[in-house]
Amino acid sequence: MMRVRREAYETMLAHAREGAPEEVVGVLVGRRDPDRVTRVERAHNAADTPRTRYAIAPTEQVELLDTIEAAGDEVVGFYHSHPAGPAEPSATDEERAAWPGHVYAILSLAGEPSLGAWRWTGTAFDPVTVTVD
């Protein structure tokens, strides 16, 4: 299970809406074991095709990770949006996942906004229950 602070969820939702129709991306910040997201760090989507892909530039990723570590927090995982698709990983999301043990959250704007989450095992995504409080 992953608990997400309401303020962090609202920040992700605002980010996704501002970025639509392109996907947005960011880092889930807080504590792992158990997963507790207390805030998020927005990132610039550096993908070549941001309407259907997401990527964080390596230099920005290092800067974000340094900022998170300096604050005494942990990377719980990453989030991105699906402006017109479901809140579930695509084949591309699975091909590009690179952080085993971390959560990948997807915020869908198709219809009523919804948030799904999966833990990357290194070979597959396992569903994670999400609560927002």
PDB file of C-alpha atoms in Angstrom:
ATOM      1  CA  MET A   1       0.000   0.000   0.000  1.00  0.00           C
ATOM      2  CA  MET A   2       1.081   3.569  -0.709  1.00  0.00           C
ATOM      3  CA  ARG A   3      -0.311   6.496   1.255  1.00  0.00           C
ATOM      4  CA  VAL A   4      -0.268   9.849  -0.508  1.00  0.00           C
ATOM      5  CA  ARG A   5      -0.706  13.114   1.344  1.00  0.00           C
ATOM      6  CA  ARG A   6      -3.647  15.041  -0.145  1.00  0.00           C
ATOM      7  CA  GLU A   7      -1.424  18.059  -0.904  1.00  0.00           C
ATOM      8  CA  ALA A   8       0.974  15.853  -2.914  1.00  0.00           C
ATOM      9  CA  TYR A   9      -1.959  14.389  -4.873  1.00  0.00           C
ATOM     10  CA  GLU A  10      -3.322  17.870  -5.610  1.00  0.00           C
ATOM     11  CA  THR A  11       0.123  18.964  -6.841  1.00  0.00           C
ATOM     12  CA  MET A  12       0.303  15.966  -9.199  1.00  0.00           C
ATOM     13  CA  LEU A  13      -3.205  16.647 -10.471  1.00  0.00           C
ATOM     14  CA  ALA A  14      -2.475  20.340 -11.100  1.00  0.00           C
ATOM     15  CA  HIS A  15       0.758  19.391 -12.881  1.00  0.00           C
ATOM     16  CA  ALA A  16      -1.071  16.901 -15.117  1.00  0.00           C
ATOM     17  CA  ARG A  17      -3.795  19.385 -15.988  1.00  0.00           C
ATOM     18  CA  GLU A  18      -1.302  22.170 -16.747  1.00  0.00           C
ATOM     19  CA  GLY A  19       0.757  19.864 -18.958  1.00  0.00           C
ATOM     20  CA  ALA A  20      -2.097  18.297 -20.940  1.00  0.00           C
ATOM     21  CA  PRO A  21      -2.264  17.197 -23.694  1.00  0.00           C
ATOM     22  CA  GLU A  22       1.356  16.181 -23.046  1.00  0.00           C
ATOM     23  CA  GLU A  23       2.389  13.746 -20.332  1.00  0.00           C
ATOM     24  CA  VAL A  24       4.029  15.186 -17.237  1.00  0.00           C
ATOM     25  CA  VAL A  25       6.544  13.539 -14.939  1.00  0.00           C
ATOM     26  CA  GLY A  26       7.879  13.945 -11.438  1.00  0.00           C
ATOM     27  CA  VAL A  27       9.286  12.238  -8.366  1.00  0.00           C
ATOM     28  CA  LEU A  28       7.309  10.825  -5.428  1.00  0.00           C
ATOM     29  CA  VAL A  29       9.043  11.955  -2.235  1.00  0.00           C
ATOM     30  CA  GLY A  30       8.677  10.775   1.349  1.00  0.00           C
ATOM     31  CA  ARG A  31       9.481   7.498   3.078  1.00  0.00           C
ATOM     32  CA  ARG A  32       9.719   3.955   1.826  1.00  0.00           C
ATOM     33  CA  ASP A  33       8.787   0.857   3.804  1.00  0.00           C
ATOM     34  CA  PRO A  34       5.969   1.590   4.196  1.00  0.00           C
ATOM     35  CA  ASP A  35       5.494   3.850   1.206  1.00  0.00           C
ATOM     36  CA  ARG A  36       4.348   7.295   2.285  1.00  0.00           C
ATOM     37  CA  VAL A  37       4.364  10.169  -0.221  1.00  0.00           C
ATOM     38  CA  THR A  38       4.526  13.494   1.577  1.00  0.00           C
ATOM     39  CA  ARG A  39       5.353  15.666  -1.426  1.00  0.00           C
ATOM     40  CA  VAL A  40       6.267  15.513  -5.093  1.00  0.00           C
ATOM     41  CA  GLU A  41       8.972  17.153  -7.154  1.00  0.00           C
ATOM     42  CA  ARG A  42       7.881  18.189 -10.638  1.00  0.00           C
ATOM     43  CA  ALA A  43      10.247  17.517 -13.507  1.00  0.00           C
ATOM     44  CA  HIS A  44      10.382  18.717 -17.085  1.00  0.00           C
ATOM     45  CA  ASN A  45       9.269  16.065 -19.587  1.00  0.00           C
ATOM     46  CA  ALA A  46      12.352  15.696 -21.789  1.00  0.00           C
ATOM     47  CA  ALA A  47      10.915  12.925 -23.999  1.00  0.00           C
ATOM     48  CA  ASP A  48      11.155  13.320 -27.778  1.00  0.00           C
ATOM     49  CA  THR A  49       7.407  12.660 -28.033  1.00  0.00           C
ATOM     50  CA  PRO A  50       5.920  14.090 -24.799  1.00  0.00           C
ATOM     51  CA  ARG A  51       2.335  13.419 -25.880  1.00  0.00           C
ATOM     52  CA  THR A  52       2.954   9.689 -25.544  1.00  0.00           C
ATOM     53  CA  ARG A  53       6.195   9.329 -23.538  1.00  0.00           C
ATOM     54  CA  TYR A  54       7.899  10.754 -20.498  1.00  0.00           C
ATOM     55  CA  ALA A  55      11.537  11.123 -19.488  1.00  0.00           C
ATOM     56  CA  ILE A  56      13.563  13.119 -17.003  1.00  0.00           C
ATOM     57  CA  ALA A  57      16.851  14.451 -18.370  1.00  0.00           C
ATOM     58  CA  PRO A  58      19.797  12.857 -16.530  1.00  0.00           C
ATOM     59  CA  THR A  59      21.142  16.174 -15.223  1.00  0.00           C
ATOM     60  CA  GLU A  60      17.732  17.189 -13.872  1.00  0.00           C
ATOM     61  CA  GLN A  61      17.279  13.753 -12.300  1.00  0.00           C
ATOM     62  CA  VAL A  62      20.590  14.075 -10.455  1.00  0.00           C
ATOM     63  CA  GLU A  63      19.635  17.570  -9.247  1.00  0.00           C
ATOM     64  CA  LEU A  64      16.232  16.345  -8.032  1.00  0.00           C
ATOM     65  CA  LEU A  65      17.738  13.346  -6.247  1.00  0.00           C
ATOM     66  CA  ASP A  66      20.352  15.566  -4.568  1.00  0.00           C
ATOM     67  CA  THR A  67      17.615  17.966  -3.402  1.00  0.00           C
ATOM     68  CA  ILE A  68      15.519  15.111  -2.025  1.00  0.00           C
ATOM     69  CA  GLU A  69      18.474  13.535  -0.219  1.00  0.00           C
ATOM     70  CA  ALA A  70      19.617  16.900   1.206  1.00  0.00           C
ATOM     71  CA  ALA A  71      16.150  17.357   2.717  1.00  0.00           C
ATOM     72  CA  GLY A  72      16.458  13.973   4.464  1.00  0.00           C
ATOM     73  CA  ASP A  73      13.722  12.421   2.345  1.00  0.00           C
ATOM     74  CA  GLU A  74      13.636   9.326   0.150  1.00  0.00           C
ATOM     75  CA  VAL A  75      12.573   8.640  -3.414  1.00  0.00           C
ATOM     76  CA  VAL A  76       9.413   6.558  -3.123  1.00  0.00           C
ATOM     77  CA  GLY A  77       9.117   6.408  -6.901  1.00  0.00           C
ATOM     78  CA  PHE A  78       7.967   8.389  -9.895  1.00  0.00           C
ATOM     79  CA  TYR A  79       4.722   9.649 -11.337  1.00  0.00           C
ATOM     80  CA  HIS A  80       3.572  10.550 -14.800  1.00  0.00           C
ATOM     81  CA  SER A  81       0.283  11.342 -16.439  1.00  0.00           C
ATOM     82  CA  HIS A  82      -1.832   9.741 -19.108  1.00  0.00           C
ATOM     83  CA  PRO A  83      -3.842  12.727 -20.385  1.00  0.00           C
ATOM     84  CA  ALA A  84      -6.235  10.590 -22.436  1.00  0.00           C
ATOM     85  CA  GLY A  85      -5.415   7.043 -21.373  1.00  0.00           C
ATOM     86  CA  PRO A  86      -6.052   4.788 -18.392  1.00  0.00           C
ATOM     87  CA  ALA A  87      -4.243   4.963 -15.055  1.00  0.00           C
ATOM     88  CA  GLU A  88      -2.278   1.806 -15.806  1.00  0.00           C
ATOM     89  CA  PRO A  89       1.167   1.128 -17.256  1.00  0.00           C
ATOM     90  CA  SER A  90       1.591   0.878 -20.996  1.00  0.00           C
ATOM     91  CA  ALA A  91       3.979  -1.540 -22.693  1.00  0.00           C
ATOM     92  CA  THR A  92       6.374   1.395 -23.096  1.00  0.00           C
ATOM     93  CA  ASP A  93       6.143   2.209 -19.378  1.00  0.00           C
ATOM     94  CA  GLU A  94       7.147  -1.382 -18.632  1.00  0.00           C
ATOM     95  CA  GLU A  95      10.014  -1.343 -21.147  1.00  0.00           C
ATOM     96  CA  ARG A  96      11.461   1.842 -19.654  1.00  0.00           C
ATOM     97  CA  ALA A  97      11.039   1.117 -15.922  1.00  0.00           C
ATOM     98  CA  ALA A  98      14.453   1.227 -14.286  1.00  0.00           C
ATOM     99  CA  TRP A  99      14.073   1.461 -10.497  1.00  0.00           C
ATOM    100  CA  PRO A 100      13.342  -1.981  -8.985  1.00  0.00           C
ATOM    101  CA  GLY A 101      11.443  -1.829  -5.711  1.00  0.00           C
ATOM    102  CA  HIS A 102      10.133   1.668  -6.398  1.00  0.00           C
ATOM    103  CA  VAL A 103       6.593   2.772  -7.148  1.00  0.00           C
ATOM    104  CA  TYR A 104       5.463   4.068 -10.517  1.00  0.00           C
ATOM    105  CA  ALA A 105       2.256   6.089 -10.214  1.00  0.00           C
ATOM    106  CA  ILE A 106       0.091   7.068 -13.167  1.00  0.00           C
ATOM    107  CA  LEU A 107      -2.459   9.852 -13.043  1.00  0.00           C
ATOM    108  CA  SER A 108      -5.142   9.556 -15.709  1.00  0.00           C
ATOM    109  CA  LEU A 109      -7.140  12.575 -16.830  1.00  0.00           C
ATOM    110  CA  ALA A 110      -9.479  10.480 -19.009  1.00  0.00           C
ATOM    111  CA  GLY A 111     -12.900  11.155 -17.507  1.00  0.00           C
ATOM    112  CA  GLU A 112     -12.760  11.605 -13.744  1.00  0.00           C
ATOM    113  CA  PRO A 113      -9.072  11.830 -12.657  1.00  0.00           C
ATOM    114  CA  SER A 114      -7.735   8.580 -11.220  1.00  0.00           C
ATOM    115  CA  LEU A 115      -4.417   7.533  -9.708  1.00  0.00           C
ATOM    116  CA  GLY A 116      -2.961   4.044 -10.058  1.00  0.00           C
ATOM    117  CA  ALA A 117       0.345   2.706  -8.761  1.00  0.00           C
ATOM    118  CA  TRP A 118       2.636  -0.247  -9.399  1.00  0.00           C
ATOM    119  CA  ARG A 119       5.903  -1.452  -7.906  1.00  0.00           C
ATOM    120  CA  TRP A 120       8.561  -2.372 -10.456  1.00  0.00           C
ATOM    121  CA  THR A 121      10.078  -5.755  -9.565  1.00  0.00           C
ATOM    122  CA  GLY A 122      12.796  -5.559 -12.185  1.00  0.00           C
ATOM    123  CA  THR A 123      10.808  -7.713 -14.583  1.00  0.00           C
ATOM    124  CA  ALA A 124       7.155  -6.696 -14.099  1.00  0.00           C
ATOM    125  CA  PHE A 125       4.793  -4.275 -12.388  1.00  0.00           C
ATOM    126  CA  ASP A 126       2.923  -5.412  -9.268  1.00  0.00           C
ATOM    127  CA  PRO A 127      -0.199  -3.393  -8.354  1.00  0.00           C
ATOM    128  CA  VAL A 128      -0.039  -1.176  -5.289  1.00  0.00           C
ATOM    129  CA  THR A 129      -3.127   0.027  -3.441  1.00  0.00           C
ATOM    130  CA  VAL A 130      -3.210   3.837  -3.161  1.00  0.00           C
ATOM    131  CA  THR A 131      -4.868   5.863  -0.450  1.00  0.00           C
ATOM    132  CA  VAL A 132      -4.985   9.651  -0.466  1.00  0.00           C
ATOM    133  CA  ASP A 133      -5.349  11.340   2.923  1.00  0.00           C
TER     134      ASP A 133
END
